[in-house]
Each structure stands twice: as structure tokens, then as C-alpha cells.
Tab-separated table of C-alpha atoms in Angstrom:
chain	number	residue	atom	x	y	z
A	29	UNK	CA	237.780	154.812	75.536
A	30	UNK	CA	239.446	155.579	72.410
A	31	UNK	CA	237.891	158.233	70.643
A	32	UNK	CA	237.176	159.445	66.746
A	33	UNK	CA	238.679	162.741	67.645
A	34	UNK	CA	241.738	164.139	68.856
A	35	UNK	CA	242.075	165.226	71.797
A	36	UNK	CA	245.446	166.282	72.171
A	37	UNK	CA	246.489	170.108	70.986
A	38	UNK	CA	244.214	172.656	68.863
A	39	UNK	CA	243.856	169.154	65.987
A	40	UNK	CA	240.161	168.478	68.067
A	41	UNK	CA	239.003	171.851	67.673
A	42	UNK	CA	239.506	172.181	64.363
A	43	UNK	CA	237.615	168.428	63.787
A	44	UNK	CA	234.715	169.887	65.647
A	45	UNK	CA	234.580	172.933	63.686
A	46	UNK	CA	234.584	170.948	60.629
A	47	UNK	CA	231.511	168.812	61.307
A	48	UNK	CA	229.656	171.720	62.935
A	49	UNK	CA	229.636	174.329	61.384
A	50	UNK	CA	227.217	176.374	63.287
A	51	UNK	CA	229.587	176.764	66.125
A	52	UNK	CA	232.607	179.224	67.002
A	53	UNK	CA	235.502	178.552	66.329
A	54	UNK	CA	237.376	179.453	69.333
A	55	UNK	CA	235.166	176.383	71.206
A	56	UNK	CA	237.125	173.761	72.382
A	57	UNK	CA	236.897	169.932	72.141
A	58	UNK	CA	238.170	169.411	75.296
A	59	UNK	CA	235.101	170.839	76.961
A	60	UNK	CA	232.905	168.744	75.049
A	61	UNK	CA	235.100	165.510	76.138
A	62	UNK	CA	232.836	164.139	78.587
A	63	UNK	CA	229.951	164.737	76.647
A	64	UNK	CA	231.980	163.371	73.280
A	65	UNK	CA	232.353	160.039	75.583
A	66	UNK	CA	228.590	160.047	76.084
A	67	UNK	CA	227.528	160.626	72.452
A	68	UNK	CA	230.023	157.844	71.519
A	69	UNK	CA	228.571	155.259	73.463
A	70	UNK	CA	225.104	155.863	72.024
A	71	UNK	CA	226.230	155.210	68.455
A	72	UNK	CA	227.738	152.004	69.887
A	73	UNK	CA	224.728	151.315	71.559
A	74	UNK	CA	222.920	151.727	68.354
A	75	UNK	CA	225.502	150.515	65.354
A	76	UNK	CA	227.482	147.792	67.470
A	77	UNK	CA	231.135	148.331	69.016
A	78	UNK	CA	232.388	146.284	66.085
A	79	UNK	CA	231.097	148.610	63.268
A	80	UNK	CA	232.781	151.277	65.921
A	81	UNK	CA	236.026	149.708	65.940
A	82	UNK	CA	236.038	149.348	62.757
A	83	UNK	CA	235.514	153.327	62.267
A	84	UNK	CA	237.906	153.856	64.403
A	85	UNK	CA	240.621	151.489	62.426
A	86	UNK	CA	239.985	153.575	59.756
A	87	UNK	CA	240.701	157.045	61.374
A	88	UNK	CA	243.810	155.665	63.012
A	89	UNK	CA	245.322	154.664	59.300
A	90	UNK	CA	246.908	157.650	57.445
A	91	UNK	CA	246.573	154.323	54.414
A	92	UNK	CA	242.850	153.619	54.649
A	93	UNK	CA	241.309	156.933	56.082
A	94	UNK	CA	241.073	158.802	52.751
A	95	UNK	CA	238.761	155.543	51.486
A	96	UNK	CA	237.189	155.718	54.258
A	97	UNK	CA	236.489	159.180	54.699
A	98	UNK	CA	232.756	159.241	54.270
A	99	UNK	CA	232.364	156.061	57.116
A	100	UNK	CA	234.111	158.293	58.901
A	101	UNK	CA	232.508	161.070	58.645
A	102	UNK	CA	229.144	159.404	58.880
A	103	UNK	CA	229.914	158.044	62.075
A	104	UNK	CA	231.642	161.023	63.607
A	105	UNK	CA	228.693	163.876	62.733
A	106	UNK	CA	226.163	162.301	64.736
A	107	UNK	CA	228.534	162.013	67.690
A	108	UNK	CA	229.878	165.571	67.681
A	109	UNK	CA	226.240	167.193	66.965
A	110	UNK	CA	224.869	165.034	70.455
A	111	UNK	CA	227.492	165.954	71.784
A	112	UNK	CA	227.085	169.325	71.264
A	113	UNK	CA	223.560	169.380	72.079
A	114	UNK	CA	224.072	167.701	75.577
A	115	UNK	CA	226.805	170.336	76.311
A	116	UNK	CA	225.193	173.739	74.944
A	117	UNK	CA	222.572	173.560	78.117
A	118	UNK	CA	225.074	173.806	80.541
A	119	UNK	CA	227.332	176.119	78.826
A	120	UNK	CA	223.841	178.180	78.337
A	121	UNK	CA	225.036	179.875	82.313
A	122	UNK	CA	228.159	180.565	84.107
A	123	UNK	CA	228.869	178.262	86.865
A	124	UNK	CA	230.163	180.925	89.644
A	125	UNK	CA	231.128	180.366	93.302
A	126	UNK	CA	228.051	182.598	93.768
A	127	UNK	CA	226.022	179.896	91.909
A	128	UNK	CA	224.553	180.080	88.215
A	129	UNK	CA	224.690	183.577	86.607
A	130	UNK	CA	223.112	184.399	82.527
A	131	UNK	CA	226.154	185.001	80.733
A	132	UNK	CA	226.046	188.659	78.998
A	133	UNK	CA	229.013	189.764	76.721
A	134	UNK	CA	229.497	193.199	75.547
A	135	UNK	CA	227.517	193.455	72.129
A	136	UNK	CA	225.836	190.179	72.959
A	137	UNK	CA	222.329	189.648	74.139
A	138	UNK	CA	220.767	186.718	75.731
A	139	UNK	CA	218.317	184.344	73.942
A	140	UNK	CA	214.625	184.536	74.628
A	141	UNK	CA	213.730	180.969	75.873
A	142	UNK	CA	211.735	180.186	73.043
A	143	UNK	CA	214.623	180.829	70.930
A	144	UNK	CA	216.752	178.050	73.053
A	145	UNK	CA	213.690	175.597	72.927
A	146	UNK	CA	213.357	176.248	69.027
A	147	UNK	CA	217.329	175.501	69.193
A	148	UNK	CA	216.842	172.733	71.195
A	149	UNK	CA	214.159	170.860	68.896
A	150	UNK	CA	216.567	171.908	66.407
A	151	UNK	CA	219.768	169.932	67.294
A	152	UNK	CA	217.737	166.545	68.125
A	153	UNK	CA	216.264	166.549	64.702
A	154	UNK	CA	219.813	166.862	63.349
A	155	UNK	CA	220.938	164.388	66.173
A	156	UNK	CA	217.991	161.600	65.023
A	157	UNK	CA	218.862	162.613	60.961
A	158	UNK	CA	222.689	162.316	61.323
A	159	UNK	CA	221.983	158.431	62.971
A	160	UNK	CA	219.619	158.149	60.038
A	161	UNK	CA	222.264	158.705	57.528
A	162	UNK	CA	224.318	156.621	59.576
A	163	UNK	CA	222.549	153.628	59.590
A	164	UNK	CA	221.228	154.093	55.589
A	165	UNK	CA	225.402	154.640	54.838
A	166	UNK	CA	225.800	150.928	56.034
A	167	UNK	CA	223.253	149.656	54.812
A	168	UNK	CA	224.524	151.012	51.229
A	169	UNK	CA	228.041	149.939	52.132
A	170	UNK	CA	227.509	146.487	50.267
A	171	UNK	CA	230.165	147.555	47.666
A	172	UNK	CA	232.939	145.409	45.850
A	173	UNK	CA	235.750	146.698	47.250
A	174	UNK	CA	237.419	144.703	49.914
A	175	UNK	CA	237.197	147.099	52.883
A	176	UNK	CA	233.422	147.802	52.568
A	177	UNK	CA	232.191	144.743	51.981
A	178	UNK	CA	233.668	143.547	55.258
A	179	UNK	CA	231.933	147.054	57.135
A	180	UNK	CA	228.899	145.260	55.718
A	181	UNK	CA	229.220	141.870	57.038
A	182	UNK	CA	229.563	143.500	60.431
A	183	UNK	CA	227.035	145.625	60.277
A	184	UNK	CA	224.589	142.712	59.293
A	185	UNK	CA	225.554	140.781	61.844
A	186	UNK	CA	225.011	143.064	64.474
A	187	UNK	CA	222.403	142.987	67.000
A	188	UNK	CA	221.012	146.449	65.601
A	189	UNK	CA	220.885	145.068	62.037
A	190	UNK	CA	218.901	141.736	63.370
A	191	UNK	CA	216.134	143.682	65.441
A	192	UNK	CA	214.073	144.657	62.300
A	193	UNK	CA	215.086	141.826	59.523
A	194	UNK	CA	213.302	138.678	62.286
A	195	UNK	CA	210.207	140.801	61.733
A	196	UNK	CA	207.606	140.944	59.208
A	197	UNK	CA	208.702	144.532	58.453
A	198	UNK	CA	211.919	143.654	57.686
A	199	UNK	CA	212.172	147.282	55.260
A	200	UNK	CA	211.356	150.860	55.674
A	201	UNK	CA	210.306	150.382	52.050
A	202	UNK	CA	207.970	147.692	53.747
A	203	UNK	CA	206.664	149.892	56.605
A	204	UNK	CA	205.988	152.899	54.248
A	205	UNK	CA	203.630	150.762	52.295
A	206	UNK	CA	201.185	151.166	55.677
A	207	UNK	CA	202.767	154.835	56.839
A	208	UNK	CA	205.315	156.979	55.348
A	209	UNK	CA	208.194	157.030	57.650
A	210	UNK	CA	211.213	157.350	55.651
A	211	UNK	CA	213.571	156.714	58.538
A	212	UNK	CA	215.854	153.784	58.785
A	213	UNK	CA	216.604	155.081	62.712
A	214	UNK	CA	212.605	154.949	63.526
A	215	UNK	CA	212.283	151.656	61.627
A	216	UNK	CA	214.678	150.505	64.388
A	217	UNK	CA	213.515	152.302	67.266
A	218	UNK	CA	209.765	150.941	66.231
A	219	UNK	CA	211.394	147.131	66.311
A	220	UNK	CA	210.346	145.980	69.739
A	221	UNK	CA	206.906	147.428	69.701
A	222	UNK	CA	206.827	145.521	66.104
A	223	UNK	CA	207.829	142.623	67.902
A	224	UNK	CA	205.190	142.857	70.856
A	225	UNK	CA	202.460	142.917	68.624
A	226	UNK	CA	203.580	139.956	66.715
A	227	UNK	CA	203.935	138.421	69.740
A	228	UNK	CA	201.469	139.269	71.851
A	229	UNK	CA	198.919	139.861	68.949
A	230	UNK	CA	199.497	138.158	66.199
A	231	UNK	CA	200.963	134.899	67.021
A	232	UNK	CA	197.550	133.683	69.381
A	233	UNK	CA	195.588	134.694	66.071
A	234	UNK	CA	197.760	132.934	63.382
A	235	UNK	CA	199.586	130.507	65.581
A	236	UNK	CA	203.294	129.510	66.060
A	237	UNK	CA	203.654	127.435	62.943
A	238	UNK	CA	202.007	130.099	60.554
A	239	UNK	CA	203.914	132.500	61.334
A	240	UNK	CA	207.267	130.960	61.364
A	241	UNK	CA	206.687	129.866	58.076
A	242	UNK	CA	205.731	133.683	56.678
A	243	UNK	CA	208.611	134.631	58.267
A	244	UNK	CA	210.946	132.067	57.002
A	245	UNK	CA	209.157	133.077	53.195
A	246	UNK	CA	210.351	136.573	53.791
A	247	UNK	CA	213.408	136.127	54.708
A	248	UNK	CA	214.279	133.793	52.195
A	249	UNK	CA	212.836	136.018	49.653
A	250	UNK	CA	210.230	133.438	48.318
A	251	UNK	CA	207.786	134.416	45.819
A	252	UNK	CA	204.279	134.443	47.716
A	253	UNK	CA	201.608	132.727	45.581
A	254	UNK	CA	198.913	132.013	47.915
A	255	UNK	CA	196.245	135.002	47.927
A	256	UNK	CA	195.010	134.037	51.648
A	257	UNK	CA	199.397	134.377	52.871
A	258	UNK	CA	199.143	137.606	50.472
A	259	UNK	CA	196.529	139.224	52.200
A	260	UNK	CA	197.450	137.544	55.710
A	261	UNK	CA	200.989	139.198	55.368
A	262	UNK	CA	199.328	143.061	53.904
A	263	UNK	CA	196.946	142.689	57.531
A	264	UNK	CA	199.637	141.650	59.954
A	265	UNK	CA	201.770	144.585	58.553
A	266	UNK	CA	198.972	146.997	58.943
A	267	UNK	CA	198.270	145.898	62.898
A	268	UNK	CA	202.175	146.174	63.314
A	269	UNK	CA	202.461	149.558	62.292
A	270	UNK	CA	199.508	150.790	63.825
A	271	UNK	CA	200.754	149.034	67.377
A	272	UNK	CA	204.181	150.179	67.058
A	273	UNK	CA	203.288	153.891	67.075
A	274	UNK	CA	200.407	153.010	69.786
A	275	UNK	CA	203.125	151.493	72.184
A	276	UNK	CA	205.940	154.586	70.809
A	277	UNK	CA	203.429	157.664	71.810
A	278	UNK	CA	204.490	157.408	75.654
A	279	UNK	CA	207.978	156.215	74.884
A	280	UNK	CA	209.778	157.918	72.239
A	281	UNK	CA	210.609	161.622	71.572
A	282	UNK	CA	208.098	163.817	69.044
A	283	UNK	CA	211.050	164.717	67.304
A	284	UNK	CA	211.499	161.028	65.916
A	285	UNK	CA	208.187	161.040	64.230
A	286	UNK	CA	207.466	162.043	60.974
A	287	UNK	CA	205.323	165.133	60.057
A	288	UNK	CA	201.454	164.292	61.057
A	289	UNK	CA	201.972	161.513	63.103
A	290	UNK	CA	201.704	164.005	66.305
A	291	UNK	CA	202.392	167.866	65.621
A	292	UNK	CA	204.558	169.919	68.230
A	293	UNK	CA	203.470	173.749	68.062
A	294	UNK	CA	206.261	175.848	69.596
A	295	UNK	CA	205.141	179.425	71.000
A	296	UNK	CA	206.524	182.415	69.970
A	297	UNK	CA	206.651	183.815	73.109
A	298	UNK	CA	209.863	184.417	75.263
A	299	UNK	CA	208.786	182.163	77.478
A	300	UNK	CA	208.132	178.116	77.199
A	301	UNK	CA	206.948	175.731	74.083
A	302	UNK	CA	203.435	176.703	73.926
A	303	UNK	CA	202.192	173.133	72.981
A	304	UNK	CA	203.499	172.208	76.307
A	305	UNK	CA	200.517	171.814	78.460
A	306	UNK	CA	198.482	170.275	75.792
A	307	UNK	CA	201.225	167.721	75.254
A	308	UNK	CA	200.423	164.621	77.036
A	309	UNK	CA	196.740	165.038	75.605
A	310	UNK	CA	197.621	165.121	72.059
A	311	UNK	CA	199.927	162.040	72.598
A	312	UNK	CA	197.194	160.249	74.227
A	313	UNK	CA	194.727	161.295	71.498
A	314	UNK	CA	196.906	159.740	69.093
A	315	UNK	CA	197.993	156.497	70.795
A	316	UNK	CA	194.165	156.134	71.272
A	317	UNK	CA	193.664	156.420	67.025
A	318	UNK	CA	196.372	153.758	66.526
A	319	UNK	CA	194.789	151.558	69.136
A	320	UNK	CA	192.174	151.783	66.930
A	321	UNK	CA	193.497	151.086	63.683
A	322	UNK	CA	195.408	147.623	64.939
A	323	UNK	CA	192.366	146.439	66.936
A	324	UNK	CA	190.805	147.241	63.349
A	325	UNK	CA	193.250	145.113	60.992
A	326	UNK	CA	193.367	142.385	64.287
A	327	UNK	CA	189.522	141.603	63.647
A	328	UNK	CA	190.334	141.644	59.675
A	329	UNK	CA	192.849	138.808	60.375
A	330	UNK	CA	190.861	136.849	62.381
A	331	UNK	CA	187.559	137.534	59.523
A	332	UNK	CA	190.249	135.930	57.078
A	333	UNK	CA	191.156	133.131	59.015
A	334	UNK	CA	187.875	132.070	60.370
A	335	UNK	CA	187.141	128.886	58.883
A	336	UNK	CA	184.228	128.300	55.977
A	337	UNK	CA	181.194	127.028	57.941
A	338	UNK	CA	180.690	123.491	57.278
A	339	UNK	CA	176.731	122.704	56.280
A	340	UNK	CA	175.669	119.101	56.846
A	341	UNK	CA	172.360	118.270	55.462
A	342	UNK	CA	171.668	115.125	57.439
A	343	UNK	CA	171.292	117.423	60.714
A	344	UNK	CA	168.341	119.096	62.533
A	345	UNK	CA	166.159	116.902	60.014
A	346	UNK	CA	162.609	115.978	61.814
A	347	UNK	CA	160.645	113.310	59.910
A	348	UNK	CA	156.810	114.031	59.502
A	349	UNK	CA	154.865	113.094	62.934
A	350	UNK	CA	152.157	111.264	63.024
A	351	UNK	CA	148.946	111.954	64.918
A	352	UNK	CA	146.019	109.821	65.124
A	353	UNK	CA	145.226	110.744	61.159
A	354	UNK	CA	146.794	113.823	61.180
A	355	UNK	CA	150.374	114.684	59.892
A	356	UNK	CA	152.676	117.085	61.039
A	357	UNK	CA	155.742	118.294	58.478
A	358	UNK	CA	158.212	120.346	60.623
């Protein structure tokens, strides 16, 4: 695999120092190589290999890499600070013949464990904001120059791009109008629990037709004049959100979500996270309160979409019985 960095001579360390720099100097790129390939193959998981190829086009060409520099750069940082973070760990102990030993330098002192868990939390919030920058830098790339405008076209026809714009939250702008998120990255790691609940949820309740046509109006960018397809559109955004974190509790890391959507306390101890054991309750706790809140907008949509009762006079009428010479009027 052809890399971003180099790998050949002292050039790769000084590349790595430039991006981090948190870490020594004196550490090397070539024991981060394995780890580098890793990293790299998570950004083209997440961008596409043709945005990657692209990047890479760019580094390659001394003609093009100075107009390029900040794709570059945006695409590199996330890789080297993964990297890092997968790699730190293991370099944490020295692998011996007699097994794993703490490492203990003269005028050096080992870190407490809740120091290296603090660190820890530390590098996958940069890891998750780096892709986050990433992924707002192309969607800003829509520029007039030649170059850019052709990193835009294939970022918005990758598969990454696609997974949030066939939804009705097409738009962090749009998702933040239920619950603050901010993130472009967590708008696109939310896209198949989106897509479940439209699926699973929404589509029985609205039915095929009605929502392909929504979704064709938002994609299209039609103005929306109907109040019922107004409010229909507010409600199915409202039970998306609220599912997508419901289904995300179990599945994605607490360092993805924003601040108050599940809080991780972190001991101050030199021992372990002290929010640990409480963990997988506070999780549950909160996928149970988004449960909640869809199964909440769910029976709003089906209020709104409940047809108007129909009164027909002519029924249940009884004409006046007769008795003998009595009458009876029911």
C-alpha cells in the first residue's frame, strides 16, 4: 500500500513530528508502519479509496502539493494521531525474552494508570475530531478552482457521502435542529441506525409512496408548502434522532458523543476509570430515555396521520316504535 508518508530515511520522522506535536522527536516512523497501514485503511474505509488516491496524487506532485497542502494535511493528521494511539499501548512495556517488563529511565517515572486512561480518552477524541475536520474539509472543498472541484465530485459520489444525503437527515444542520451534535463524523456513524428507523419505523406508519416522495422533496430542494408534510417531516426527524442514539448506546464509543448525551467520569485514582463499573448501566439508562422519546414522536406521527372520522347521519337511526297506543322514541 502506498502510503502519505515516507518511509524511507529520517524524511518520515520528521512528517510525524510535524503533525504530532506531542511526541519526541527521536520516535521513529518506521515503528509506527504497521500501525500507519492500519490507520490508513480506516480513513479509506470512511472517505473512499478514490478521495485517498486522490490525496495521495497530490503528495506525490512537487507541482500540486503546495495547493494542496491543507487536503493533505487534513487527511494525513487523523492517520498519524490513530496511528499513534494504536501504537503507544504497546510501546507503554518492554517486550523482553523474559516477557513484558515497565519501562523505567533514569529521571523518568512511570504513569499512574489513570494518567494512561486519561491519555487514552485523550487521543480518540483527537482521533474522532481530526476525521471530523476531515470530512467537513471536503465537504467545503466545492471551490472554483479546477483541482478542488474535482476532490468534490469524488467525495460526493462516494459511498460515505451517500449514507446520510438518502435520508431525511440529510445535514448536521438538520439533525441539530432535534439534538446538538455538531459532528459531521457522528452524523455518519448515526446513518444506518437513521436508516433502520425509517425503515423499520417509519415506512409501515407513512407507507412506501409517502415517503419516497418527502424524500425525493428534500433532495431536490423543493419548497414544502403543505403544513401536514411540514409537520410530518419535523416528527419523522425527531423519532430518527431519538432511534439513532437508542440503537448507538451499545454500539459506538462514549467518546463519539457529544457532552450530555452519556457522561464518562474518570477516577483520579492510580488505578482504573472510576465510571467503569457503572458503565453499562448508564448506557442502558440512556438507550432506555431515547427509546422513549422515538416511541413518543412514533405515536405523534401516527395522531397526525390518523384519518378525520367520517360521521354519517343516516346510521344507527331507530324510527319511533309503536306499541298498542303507546310510542317509544329511542
Amino acid at each position: 500500500m502506498k502510503l502519505l508518508f515516507q518511509t524511507t530515511g529520517t524524511a518520515g520522522n520528521t512528517e510525524l513530528k510535524e503533525l504530532l506535536g506531542f511526541i519526541d522527536a527521536d520516535l521513529k516512523l518506521k515503528n509506527l508502519l504497521p500501525d500507519i497501514v492500519t490507520a490508513t485503511n480506516d480513513v479509506i474505509d470512511l472517505v473512499g479509496i478514490e478521495v485517498y488516491k486522490k490525496a495521495l496524487e497530490a503528495y506525490n506532485d512537487a507541482n500540486i502539493a503546495d495547493e494542496h497542502k491543507d487536503f493533505i494535511y487534513a487527511i494525513r493528521y487523523p492517520i498519524a494521531v490513530n496511528a499513534y494511539r494504536l501504537h503507544a499501548p504497546s510501546n507503554d512495556l518492554a517486550h523482553t525474552n523474559n516477557g513484558r517488563k515497565m519501562r523505567q529511565d533514569d529521571g523518568e517515572k512511570q504513569a499512574f494508570q489513570w494518567m494512561i486512561d486519561s491519555d487514552n480518552a485523550a487521543l480518540e477524541k483527537r482521533y474522532y475530531r481530526a476525521l471530523d475536520d476531515l470530512i467537513k474539509f471536503l465537504d467545503r472543498s466545492k471551490v472554483e478552482t479546477e483541482n478542488a472541484q474535482t476532490l468534490y465530485t469524488i467525495w460526493t459520489n462516494s459511498e460515505a457521502f451517500k449514507a446520510t444525503h438518502e435520508l431525511m437527515i440529510r445535514t448536521v444542520k438538520e439533525f441539530d435542529t432535534v439534538f446538538p451534535i455538531n459532528s459531521r463524523l457522528l452524523l455518519l456513524k448515526l446513518a444506518p441506525g437513521i436508516s433502520d428507523c425509517e425503515q423499520y419505523e417509519i415506512r409501515p406508519r407513512v407507507g412506501d409512496e409517502k415517503l419516497t416522495t418527502l424524500r425525493t422533496k428534500l433532495k431536490s430542494n423543493t419548497d414544502l408548502t403543505d403544513a401536514t408534510d411540514i409537520e410530518l417531516i419535523r416528527l419523522i426527524r425527531k423519532a430518527s434522532v431519538a432511534y439513532s442514539f437508542a440503537w448507538a448506546m451499545p454500539r459506538l464509543s462514549v467518546q463519539l458523543y457529544p457532552e450530555g448525551v452519556l457522561q464518562h467520569v474518570t477516577s483520579d485514582r492510580a488505578t482504573t476509570r472510576g465510571a467503569k463499573p457503572a458503565l453499562k448501566n448508564e448506557t442502558q439508562e440512556a438507550r432506555q430515555a431515547w427509546e422513549t422519546d422515538y416511541k413518543r414522536a412514533l405515536i405523534e406521527i401516527e395522531k397526525l396521520l390518523e384519518p378525520a372520522p367520517v360521521i354519517d347521519e343516516t346510521i344507527n337511526v331507530i324510527p319511533d316504535q309503536m306499541f298498542g297506543d303507546k310510542y317509544i322514541s329511542f
